Coordinates of C-alpha atoms in Angstrom, one line a residue:
Chain A
X1 CA 0.0 0.0 0.0
X2 CA 2.7 2.4 1.0
X3 CA 4.9 1.7 -2.0
X4 CA 1.9 2.0 -4.2
X5 CA 1.3 5.5 -2.8
X6 CA 4.9 6.4 -3.1
X7 CA 5.1 5.4 -6.8
X8 CA 1.9 7.2 -7.5
X9 CA 3.4 10.5 -6.0
X10 CA 6.6 10.0 -8.1
X11 CA 4.5 9.4 -11.3
X12 CA 2.3 12.4 -10.6
X13 CA 5.3 14.7 -10.0
X14 CA 7.1 13.4 -13.0
X15 CA 4.2 14.1 -15.3
X16 CA 3.9 17.6 -13.9
X17 CA 7.6 18.2 -14.3
X18 CA 7.5 16.8 -17.8
X19 CA 4.7 19.1 -18.9
X20 CA 6.5 22.0 -17.3
X21 CA 9.7 21.3 -19.2
X22 CA 8.3 20.0 -22.5
X23 CA 7.7 23.4 -24.2
X24 CA 11.3 24.3 -23.4
X25 CA 12.6 21.1 -25.0
X26 CA 10.4 21.6 -28.0
X27 CA 11.5 25.2 -28.6
X28 CA 15.1 24.3 -28.3
X29 CA 14.8 21.4 -30.6
X30 CA 12.7 23.4 -33.1
X31 CA 15.3 26.3 -33.0
X32 CA 17.8 23.8 -34.6
X33 CA 15.4 22.5 -37.3
X34 CA 13.9 23.8 -40.5
X35 CA 10.3 25.1 -40.5
X36 CA 9.0 22.0 -42.4
X37 CA 10.6 19.6 -39.9
X38 CA 8.9 21.5 -37.0
X39 CA 5.5 21.2 -38.6
X40 CA 6.1 17.4 -39.1
X41 CA 6.7 17.0 -35.5
X42 CA 10.4 16.2 -35.6
X43 CA 11.6 15.7 -32.1
X44 CA 15.3 15.3 -32.8
X45 CA 17.9 18.2 -32.8
X46 CA 18.8 19.3 -36.3
X47 CA 21.8 21.2 -37.7
X48 CA 20.1 24.5 -38.7
X49 CA 20.5 26.5 -35.6
X50 CA 23.0 28.9 -37.0
X51 CA 21.1 29.2 -40.3
X52 CA 18.0 30.1 -38.3
X53 CA 19.9 32.7 -36.3
X54 CA 21.3 34.2 -39.5
X55 CA 17.9 34.4 -41.1
X56 CA 16.6 36.0 -38.0
X57 CA 19.3 38.7 -38.0
X58 CA 18.4 39.3 -41.6
X59 CA 14.8 40.0 -40.7
X60 CA 15.3 42.0 -37.5
X61 CA 18.1 43.9 -35.8
X62 CA 18.5 41.3 -33.1
X63 CA 21.6 42.8 -31.5
X64 CA 20.0 46.3 -31.2
X65 CA 16.9 44.8 -29.6
X66 CA 18.9 42.8 -27.1
X67 CA 21.0 45.8 -26.2
X68 CA 17.8 48.0 -25.8
X69 CA 16.2 45.3 -23.5
X70 CA 19.3 44.9 -21.4
X71 CA 19.9 48.6 -21.0
X72 CA 16.2 49.0 -19.8
X73 CA 16.3 45.9 -17.6
X74 CA 19.6 46.8 -15.9
X75 CA 18.7 50.5 -15.3
X76 CA 15.3 49.5 -14.0
X77 CA 16.8 46.9 -11.6
X78 CA 19.4 49.3 -10.1
X79 CA 16.9 52.1 -9.6
X80 CA 14.2 49.8 -8.3
X81 CA 16.5 48.2 -5.7
X82 CA 17.9 51.5 -4.4
X83 CA 14.5 53.3 -4.1
X84 CA 12.5 50.3 -2.8
X85 CA 15.1 49.2 -0.2
X86 CA 15.5 52.7 1.0
X87 CA 11.7 53.0 1.4
X88 CA 11.3 49.5 3.0
X89 CA 14.0 50.2 5.4
X90 CA 12.6 53.7 6.2
X91 CA 9.1 52.3 6.9
X92 CA 10.4 49.6 9.2
X93 CA 13.3 51.3 11.1
X94 CA 11.8 54.7 11.5
X95 CA 8.3 53.3 12.1
X96 CA 5.5 55.7 13.1
X97 CA 1.7 55.8 12.9
X98 CA 1.8 58.4 10.1
X99 CA 4.2 56.2 8.1
X100 CA 2.1 53.2 8.5
X101 CA -0.8 55.0 7.0
X102 CA 1.3 56.1 4.1
X103 CA 2.6 52.6 3.6
X104 CA -1.0 51.2 3.4
X105 CA -1.9 53.9 0.9
X106 CA 1.2 52.8 -1.2
X107 CA 0.0 49.2 -1.1
X108 CA -3.3 50.3 -2.6
X109 CA -1.4 51.0 -5.8
X110 CA -0.9 47.3 -6.2
X111 CA -4.7 47.1 -6.8
X112 CA -4.6 49.5 -9.6
X113 CA -4.6 47.6 -13.0
X114 CA -2.1 48.8 -15.6
X115 CA -5.0 49.0 -18.1
X116 CA -6.3 52.0 -16.1
X117 CA -3.0 53.7 -16.1
X118 CA -1.9 53.2 -19.7
X119 CA -3.9 55.9 -21.3
X120 CA -3.1 58.7 -18.9
X121 CA 0.6 57.6 -18.8
X122 CA 0.7 57.7 -22.6
X123 CA -0.8 61.2 -22.6
X124 CA 1.6 62.3 -20.0
X125 CA 4.7 61.2 -22.0
X126 CA 3.3 62.5 -25.2
X127 CA 3.1 65.9 -23.6
X128 CA 6.6 65.6 -22.4
X129 CA 7.8 64.8 -25.9
X130 CA 7.5 68.5 -26.8
X131 CA 9.2 70.0 -23.7
X132 CA 11.5 67.2 -22.6
X133 CA 12.2 65.0 -25.7
X134 CA 14.7 62.9 -23.7
X135 CA 12.0 61.4 -21.5
X136 CA 9.1 61.7 -23.9
X137 CA 7.4 58.9 -25.9
X138 CA 9.7 56.6 -27.8
X139 CA 12.6 56.9 -25.3
X140 CA 14.2 54.4 -22.9
X141 CA 13.3 56.7 -19.9
X142 CA 9.6 56.6 -20.8
X143 CA 9.7 52.8 -20.5
X144 CA 11.7 52.9 -17.2
X145 CA 10.2 55.8 -15.2
X146 CA 6.6 54.4 -14.6
X147 CA 7.8 50.9 -14.0
X148 CA 10.7 50.9 -11.6
X149 CA 8.9 51.8 -8.3
X150 CA 6.5 49.2 -7.2
X151 CA 4.7 48.8 -3.9
X152 CA 5.3 45.2 -4.1
X153 CA 9.1 45.6 -3.9
X154 CA 8.8 48.1 -1.0
X155 CA 6.6 45.6 0.8
X156 CA 9.2 42.9 0.0
X157 CA 12.0 45.0 1.6
X158 CA 9.9 46.0 4.6
X159 CA 9.1 42.4 5.4
X160 CA 12.7 41.4 5.2
X161 CA 13.8 44.4 7.3
X162 CA 11.6 42.9 10.2
X163 CA 14.2 40.2 10.6
X164 CA 17.2 42.5 10.3
X165 CA 19.0 42.6 13.7
X166 CA 18.5 46.2 14.9
X167 CA 21.3 46.0 17.5
X168 CA 23.7 46.3 14.5
X169 CA 22.3 49.8 13.9
X170 CA 22.8 50.8 17.5
X171 CA 26.4 49.6 17.3
X172 CA 26.9 51.6 14.1
X173 CA 25.5 54.7 15.7
X174 CA 27.9 54.3 18.7
X175 CA 30.7 54.2 16.1
X176 CA 29.5 57.5 14.7
X177 CA 28.0 56.4 11.4
X178 CA 25.4 58.7 9.9
X179 CA 21.9 57.4 9.2
X180 CA 22.6 57.0 5.6
X181 CA 25.9 55.4 6.5
X182 CA 24.1 52.9 8.6
X183 CA 21.9 52.0 5.6
X184 CA 24.8 51.7 3.0
X185 CA 27.5 50.2 5.3
X186 CA 25.5 47.9 7.5
X187 CA 22.0 47.2 6.1
X188 CA 22.9 46.7 2.5
X189 CA 25.7 44.2 3.0
X190 CA 23.7 42.2 5.6
X191 CA 20.6 41.9 3.3
X192 CA 22.4 40.4 0.3
X193 CA 19.9 37.5 -0.2
X194 CA 16.9 40.0 -0.1
X195 CA 18.6 42.1 -2.7
X196 CA 19.4 39.1 -4.9
X197 CA 15.8 37.9 -4.9
X198 CA 14.5 41.5 -5.5
X199 CA 17.0 41.8 -8.4
X200 CA 15.9 38.6 -10.1
X201 CA 12.2 39.5 -9.8
X202 CA 12.8 43.0 -11.2
X203 CA 15.2 42.1 -13.9
X204 CA 12.9 39.3 -15.2
X205 CA 9.8 41.4 -15.2
X206 CA 11.5 44.3 -16.9
X207 CA 13.2 42.1 -19.5
X208 CA 9.8 40.5 -20.2
X209 CA 7.6 43.7 -20.0
X210 CA 5.4 43.9 -23.1
X211 CA 2.3 46.1 -22.9
X212 CA 3.8 49.4 -21.8
X213 CA 6.8 49.2 -24.2
X214 CA 4.4 48.2 -27.0
X215 CA 2.5 51.5 -26.4
X216 CA 5.4 53.8 -25.7
X217 CA 8.1 52.6 -28.1
X218 CA 7.2 53.4 -31.7
X219 CA 10.2 53.1 -34.0
X220 CA 11.7 49.7 -34.8
X221 CA 15.2 50.7 -33.6
X222 CA 14.0 51.4 -30.1
X223 CA 12.0 48.2 -29.7
X224 CA 12.7 45.5 -27.1
X225 CA 12.9 41.7 -27.5
X226 CA 9.3 40.9 -26.5
X227 CA 8.0 43.3 -29.1
X228 CA 10.0 41.7 -31.8
X229 CA 9.0 38.2 -30.8
X230 CA 5.4 39.2 -30.9
X231 CA 5.9 40.7 -34.4
X232 CA 7.6 37.5 -35.7
X233 CA 4.8 35.4 -34.2
X234 CA 2.0 37.3 -35.9
X235 CA 3.3 36.8 -39.5
X236 CA 1.1 34.8 -41.8
X237 CA 3.8 32.6 -43.2
X238 CA 5.7 31.8 -40.0
X239 CA 9.2 30.3 -40.3
X240 CA 9.0 28.1 -37.2
X241 CA 12.7 27.4 -36.9
X242 CA 13.5 31.1 -37.0
X243 CA 10.8 32.1 -34.5
X244 CA 11.9 29.4 -32.1
X245 CA 15.4 30.5 -32.3
X246 CA 14.3 34.1 -31.4
X247 CA 12.2 32.7 -28.5
X248 CA 15.2 30.7 -27.2
X249 CA 17.5 33.7 -27.4
X250 CA 15.0 35.9 -25.6
X251 CA 14.6 33.4 -22.8
X252 CA 18.3 32.6 -22.3
X253 CA 19.1 35.7 -20.2
X254 CA 16.3 35.3 -17.7
X255 CA 16.8 31.6 -17.5
X256 CA 20.5 32.2 -16.8
X257 CA 19.9 34.8 -14.2
X258 CA 17.5 32.4 -12.5
X259 CA 19.8 29.5 -12.5
X260 CA 22.9 31.4 -11.4
X261 CA 21.0 33.0 -8.5
X262 CA 18.5 30.3 -7.7
X263 CA 19.8 29.6 -4.1
X264 CA 19.7 33.3 -3.2
X265 CA 16.3 33.6 -4.8
X266 CA 14.7 30.9 -2.7
X267 CA 16.4 32.1 0.4
X268 CA 15.3 35.7 -0.2
X269 CA 11.7 34.7 -1.0
X270 CA 11.4 32.5 2.1
X271 CA 12.8 35.4 4.2
X272 CA 10.2 37.9 3.0
X273 CA 7.1 35.8 2.8
X274 CA 7.2 34.7 6.4
Chain B
X1 CA 19.0 68.7 27.6
X2 CA 15.4 68.3 26.9
X3 CA 15.6 70.6 23.9
X4 CA 18.5 68.7 22.5
X5 CA 16.6 65.4 22.8
X6 CA 13.7 67.0 21.2
X7 CA 15.6 68.2 18.2
X8 CA 17.3 64.8 17.9
X9 CA 14.0 63.0 17.9
X10 CA 12.7 65.5 15.3
X11 CA 15.7 64.8 13.2
X12 CA 15.3 61.1 13.4
X13 CA 11.7 61.5 12.3
X14 CA 12.7 63.6 9.4
X15 CA 15.4 61.1 8.3
X16 CA 12.7 58.5 8.3
X17 CA 10.6 60.5 5.9
X18 CA 13.6 61.2 3.7
X19 CA 14.2 57.4 3.3
X20 CA 10.7 56.9 1.9
X21 CA 10.4 60.2 0.1
X22 CA 11.6 59.1 -3.4
X23 CA 9.3 56.0 -3.5
X24 CA 6.2 57.9 -2.3
X25 CA 6.9 60.5 -5.0
X26 CA 7.3 58.0 -7.7
X27 CA 4.1 56.1 -6.8
X28 CA 2.1 59.3 -6.6
X29 CA 3.4 60.5 -9.9
X30 CA 3.0 57.2 -11.8
X31 CA 0.0 55.5 -10.1
X32 CA -2.1 57.9 -8.2
X33 CA -1.9 60.9 -10.5
X34 CA -2.7 58.9 -13.7
X35 CA -5.5 57.2 -11.7
X36 CA -7.1 60.6 -11.1
X37 CA -6.4 61.6 -14.7
X38 CA -8.2 58.4 -15.9
X39 CA -11.2 59.3 -13.7
X40 CA -11.4 62.7 -15.3
X41 CA -10.9 61.2 -18.7
X42 CA -13.8 58.8 -18.2
X43 CA -16.1 61.9 -18.4
X44 CA -14.7 63.2 -21.6
X45 CA -15.4 62.1 -25.2
X46 CA -13.8 62.8 -28.6
X47 CA -11.2 61.3 -30.9
X48 CA -7.5 61.4 -30.2
X49 CA -6.5 64.5 -28.4
X50 CA -9.7 66.4 -28.9
X51 CA -11.6 65.7 -25.8
X52 CA -14.5 67.5 -24.2
X53 CA -16.4 67.0 -21.0
X54 CA -19.5 65.0 -21.8
X55 CA -21.0 64.1 -18.5
X56 CA -22.0 60.4 -18.1
X57 CA -22.3 59.6 -21.8
X58 CA -19.4 57.1 -21.6
X59 CA -20.9 55.3 -18.7
X60 CA -24.2 55.1 -20.6
X61 CA -22.3 53.7 -23.6
X62 CA -20.6 51.2 -21.3
X63 CA -23.9 49.6 -20.2
X64 CA -25.1 49.1 -23.7
X65 CA -21.8 47.9 -25.1
X66 CA -22.1 44.3 -26.1
X67 CA -18.4 43.9 -26.8
X68 CA -17.7 45.1 -23.3
X69 CA -19.9 42.5 -21.8
X70 CA -18.4 39.8 -23.9
X71 CA -15.0 40.8 -22.6
X72 CA -16.2 40.8 -19.1
X73 CA -17.8 37.4 -19.5
X74 CA -14.6 35.9 -21.0
X75 CA -12.4 37.4 -18.3
X76 CA -14.7 36.0 -15.5
X77 CA -14.8 32.6 -17.2
X78 CA -11.0 32.5 -17.2
X79 CA -11.0 33.6 -13.6
X80 CA -13.6 31.2 -12.2
X81 CA -12.2 28.2 -14.0
X82 CA -8.4 28.8 -13.9
X83 CA -7.7 30.4 -10.6
X84 CA -9.1 27.7 -8.4
X85 CA -7.7 24.9 -10.5
X86 CA -4.2 26.5 -10.4
X87 CA -4.3 27.2 -6.6
X88 CA -5.4 23.6 -5.7
X89 CA -2.8 22.2 -8.1
X90 CA -0.1 24.4 -6.6
X91 CA -1.1 23.4 -3.2
X92 CA -1.1 19.6 -3.9
X93 CA 2.3 19.8 -5.6
X94 CA 3.8 21.8 -2.8
X95 CA 2.5 19.4 -0.1
X96 CA 4.0 16.4 -2.0
X97 CA 7.3 18.3 -2.4
X98 CA 7.5 19.1 1.2
X99 CA 7.7 15.5 2.2
X100 CA 11.2 15.1 3.8
X101 CA 11.6 11.6 2.4
X102 CA 10.9 12.5 -1.2
X103 CA 13.9 12.2 -3.5
X104 CA 14.8 14.4 -6.5
X105 CA 13.1 17.2 -4.7
X106 CA 15.4 19.9 -6.2
X107 CA 14.8 18.6 -9.7
X108 CA 11.0 18.6 -9.3
X109 CA 11.0 22.0 -7.8
X110 CA 13.2 23.6 -10.4
X111 CA 11.3 21.9 -13.3
X112 CA 7.9 23.0 -12.1
X113 CA 9.1 26.6 -11.4
X114 CA 10.9 26.8 -14.8
X115 CA 7.9 28.2 -16.8
X116 CA 8.2 31.4 -14.7
X117 CA 11.5 32.3 -16.4
X118 CA 9.8 32.7 -19.8
X119 CA 8.3 36.0 -20.9
X120 CA 4.6 36.0 -21.3
X121 CA 5.1 36.8 -25.0
X122 CA 7.7 34.1 -25.6
X123 CA 5.6 31.3 -24.1
X124 CA 2.4 32.6 -25.7
X125 CA 4.1 32.3 -29.2
X126 CA 5.3 28.7 -28.2
X127 CA 1.8 27.7 -27.1
X128 CA 0.3 29.3 -30.2
X129 CA 2.2 26.8 -32.4
X130 CA 2.0 23.8 -30.0
X131 CA -1.8 24.2 -30.2
X132 CA -2.0 25.1 -33.9
X133 CA -4.3 23.0 -36.2
X134 CA -1.3 21.0 -37.4
X135 CA 0.6 21.7 -34.2
X136 CA 2.4 19.1 -32.0
X137 CA -0.5 18.7 -29.5
X138 CA -2.9 17.6 -32.3
X139 CA -0.2 15.6 -34.0
X140 CA 0.6 13.7 -30.8
X141 CA -3.0 13.1 -29.8
X142 CA -3.8 11.7 -33.3
X143 CA -0.7 9.5 -33.4
X144 CA -1.8 8.1 -30.0
X145 CA -5.3 7.6 -31.5
X146 CA -6.9 9.7 -28.8
X147 CA -8.2 11.9 -31.6
X148 CA -9.4 11.0 -35.0
X149 CA -9.3 14.6 -36.4
X150 CA -7.5 17.6 -35.2
X151 CA -9.0 19.9 -32.6
X152 CA -9.4 23.5 -33.7
X153 CA -7.6 24.8 -30.6
X154 CA -7.1 28.4 -31.7
X155 CA -10.0 28.9 -34.2
X156 CA -12.9 27.4 -32.3
X157 CA -14.6 29.7 -29.7
X158 CA -14.7 27.1 -26.9
X159 CA -11.3 25.4 -27.6
X160 CA -9.6 28.9 -27.9
X161 CA -10.7 29.6 -24.3
X162 CA -9.4 26.2 -23.2
X163 CA -6.1 26.9 -24.8
X164 CA -5.7 30.2 -22.9
X165 CA -6.6 28.5 -19.7
X166 CA -4.1 25.7 -20.2
X167 CA -1.4 28.3 -21.1
X168 CA -2.0 30.5 -18.0
X169 CA -2.0 27.4 -15.8
X170 CA 1.3 26.2 -17.2
X171 CA 2.9 29.6 -16.7
X172 CA 1.8 30.4 -13.1
X173 CA 1.3 27.1 -11.2
X174 CA 5.0 26.9 -10.3
X175 CA 5.1 30.6 -9.3
X176 CA 2.2 30.0 -6.8
X177 CA 3.8 26.7 -5.6
X178 CA 6.9 28.6 -4.4
X179 CA 4.7 30.6 -2.0
X180 CA 3.1 27.5 -0.6
X181 CA 6.3 25.7 -0.3
X182 CA 8.0 28.5 1.7
X183 CA 5.0 28.7 4.0
X184 CA 4.9 24.9 4.5
X185 CA 8.5 25.0 5.6
X186 CA 7.5 27.3 8.4
X187 CA 4.9 24.8 9.8
X188 CA 6.3 23.0 12.9
X189 CA 6.6 19.3 12.2
X190 CA 5.6 18.5 15.8
X191 CA 1.9 19.4 14.9
X192 CA 2.0 16.5 12.4
X193 CA 3.7 14.2 14.9
X194 CA 1.0 14.9 17.4
X195 CA -1.7 14.3 14.8
X196 CA -0.1 11.0 13.8
X197 CA -0.2 9.8 17.4
X198 CA -3.8 10.8 17.6
X199 CA -4.3 8.5 14.6
X200 CA -5.2 11.2 12.0
X201 CA -4.9 9.9 8.3
X202 CA -2.9 11.7 5.6
X203 CA -6.0 13.4 4.0
X204 CA -7.3 14.2 7.5
X205 CA -4.0 16.0 8.3
X206 CA -4.1 17.8 5.0
X207 CA -7.6 19.2 5.6
X208 CA -7.5 19.8 9.3
X209 CA -3.9 21.1 9.7
X210 CA -2.3 22.0 6.4
X211 CA -5.2 23.9 4.8
X212 CA -6.1 26.1 7.8
X213 CA -2.4 26.9 8.4
X214 CA -2.0 27.8 4.7
X215 CA -5.0 30.1 4.7
X216 CA -3.0 33.4 4.6
X217 CA -1.0 32.1 1.6
X218 CA -4.2 30.8 -0.1
X219 CA -5.7 34.3 0.3
X220 CA -2.5 35.9 -1.0
X221 CA -2.1 33.7 -4.1
X222 CA -5.8 33.9 -4.9
X223 CA -5.9 37.7 -4.7
X224 CA -2.7 38.1 -6.8
X225 CA -4.0 35.6 -9.3
X226 CA -7.4 37.3 -9.5
X227 CA -5.8 40.7 -10.1
X228 CA -3.5 39.1 -12.7
X229 CA -6.3 37.4 -14.6
X230 CA -8.4 40.5 -14.6
X231 CA -5.4 42.2 -16.4
X232 CA -4.9 39.4 -18.8
X233 CA -3.4 40.8 -22.0
X234 CA -0.1 39.4 -23.3
X235 CA -1.4 35.8 -23.9
X236 CA -4.6 36.9 -25.5
X237 CA -2.8 39.3 -27.8
X238 CA -0.2 36.7 -28.9
X239 CA -2.2 33.4 -28.9
X240 CA -5.6 34.4 -30.2
X241 CA -5.7 38.2 -30.7
X242 CA -9.0 38.0 -29.0
X243 CA -10.6 35.8 -31.5
X244 CA -12.2 33.9 -33.0
X245 CA -14.9 36.6 -33.2
X246 CA -14.5 38.0 -29.7
X247 CA -14.5 34.6 -28.0
X248 CA -11.3 35.3 -26.0
X249 CA -11.3 39.1 -25.9
X250 CA -10.2 40.3 -22.5
X251 CA -11.1 43.6 -20.8
X252 CA -7.5 44.7 -21.0
X253 CA -7.2 43.9 -24.7
X254 CA -10.5 45.8 -25.4
X255 CA -9.1 48.9 -23.6
X256 CA -5.9 48.5 -25.7
X257 CA -8.0 48.2 -28.9
X258 CA -10.1 51.3 -27.9
X259 CA -7.0 53.4 -27.2
X260 CA -4.5 52.3 -29.8
X261 CA -6.1 50.1 -32.5
X262 CA -9.4 51.5 -33.5
X263 CA -9.9 55.3 -33.8
X264 CA -8.5 56.3 -30.4
X265 CA -11.1 57.0 -27.9
X266 CA -9.2 57.7 -24.7
X267 CA -12.3 58.9 -22.8
X268 CA -14.3 55.7 -23.3
X269 CA -11.1 53.5 -22.8
X270 CA -10.7 55.1 -19.4
X271 CA -14.3 54.4 -18.5
X272 CA -13.8 50.7 -19.4
X273 CA -10.6 50.7 -17.4
X274 CA -12.4 52.0 -14.3
X275 CA -14.7 48.9 -14.6
X276 CA -11.6 46.7 -13.8
X277 CA -10.6 49.0 -10.9
X278 CA -14.1 48.5 -9.5
X279 CA -14.0 44.7 -10.0
X280 CA -10.6 44.3 -8.5
X281 CA -11.7 46.2 -5.4
X282 CA -14.9 44.2 -5.0
X283 CA -13.3 40.8 -5.5
X284 CA -10.3 41.5 -3.3
X285 CA -12.7 42.7 -0.6
X286 CA -14.9 39.6 -1.0
X287 CA -11.9 37.2 -0.8
X288 CA -10.6 38.9 2.4
X289 CA -14.1 38.8 3.9
X290 CA -14.6 35.1 2.9
X291 CA -11.2 34.1 4.4
X292 CA -12.0 35.9 7.6
X293 CA -15.5 34.6 8.1
X294 CA -15.3 30.8 7.9
X295 CA -13.1 30.5 11.0

């Protein structure tokens, strides 16, 4: 009876794991095959990966798009981590009734759907185009500005700050560190896992962001990877090998970030969900 | 002395506000200000940038707009079918994975979380071809003689909805599982030991210990999933484009179409967008109320 239940559990988990992984296997295999092989359901790796990538770079400016996406994702991540951790720390360490009220108001912003913001934001950045062309529509800044501060990340840092040993701050104050000094010299180095987890979450969501860049980036040379993938996917005569090569390339950076930082990620998540 | 203490305390207070100032400013500027703008917009009509105040005409239009109601119906269907299925699935998987005697735990956990590293656009494109008429899913099902003819996954109104539900479940189950797992690891094992001594069976332990202790996480995952589903856009746009007909049109895609695809009608788009705001508030409130009441 017991071994029967055991094996059932293993079979169930294996099936779920297989379903989770299968689309990855399929897209990697398809990226190495010709379009016609893909439609015939070929499940063996082929030899056309480099042909597919070459054809892809002929159709779109892949390097430019990767560079655009990377610049946006990195800038967003750095800004987001600094602003959100300062705030999370501020709310928890300098706790007061008034700040708790402000914090709860900020949390309300998590309930606001992006759909309700996109039209006013678009109008806002269109207006800026005339007076401040560097942050107006069709610029990197326009993608980054509305997305880098999220109540979720502030909440995340505040939760983790609850477990931060406050005696360290007293010791630092005794040693004559300023309040900002305490934050940069003591808090930041101690909270590495929280920062890693926050960095993964932010980098991934910025790298993968679609709707806002779709609205605000208008010329092809500004576009990010998700916009290009979406465009390739909507053609009437899809070249499956080429499209899958693009999908694999666009997924590699986030998969890599995740695998390299998985340990810190799980540790950071566990710390802040408690 | 007292005066010194007083100024020091005031300074500490001020420092606290300085730490949070940038974040508060950004959220006001990019969430709350546009939110108010959207409310004002919802009372204006006109094409493109030529907008005039027009009272409640957008709201009147909303209640007689068949496309809007189709989008609401679709979105709620996704919500009612997909969110419970996914939460239960994530909970079962996490309970199985939490077993200390289970082997290959790391592999299972990573594999099931893996879908979360893909972008919504990338996985949507992959699913679009997997579920195409001559896609791999049909090919496999026909080769295994489960099907005699291909299912029109993308072009049949019902199957298109099913495809979207399968896709979202694939992408988000592992994400929710992580929250359950981290919360399960905080449950003290001695509770289960005691239950075992009292002779409680596995399922009994699950329903009388695990589920009640997981309540806060169930609430958290169901609220975030609800908010996510009400905002569904990327998958619809890249798998079905809202079709066939309007069979999979979501509210977010309708707002996008009204603003950037058809002749831009920002005022009416803002009105439709406020309907999502209202729905999110009502549903979140109901979920919190429900979770609080059945104690």
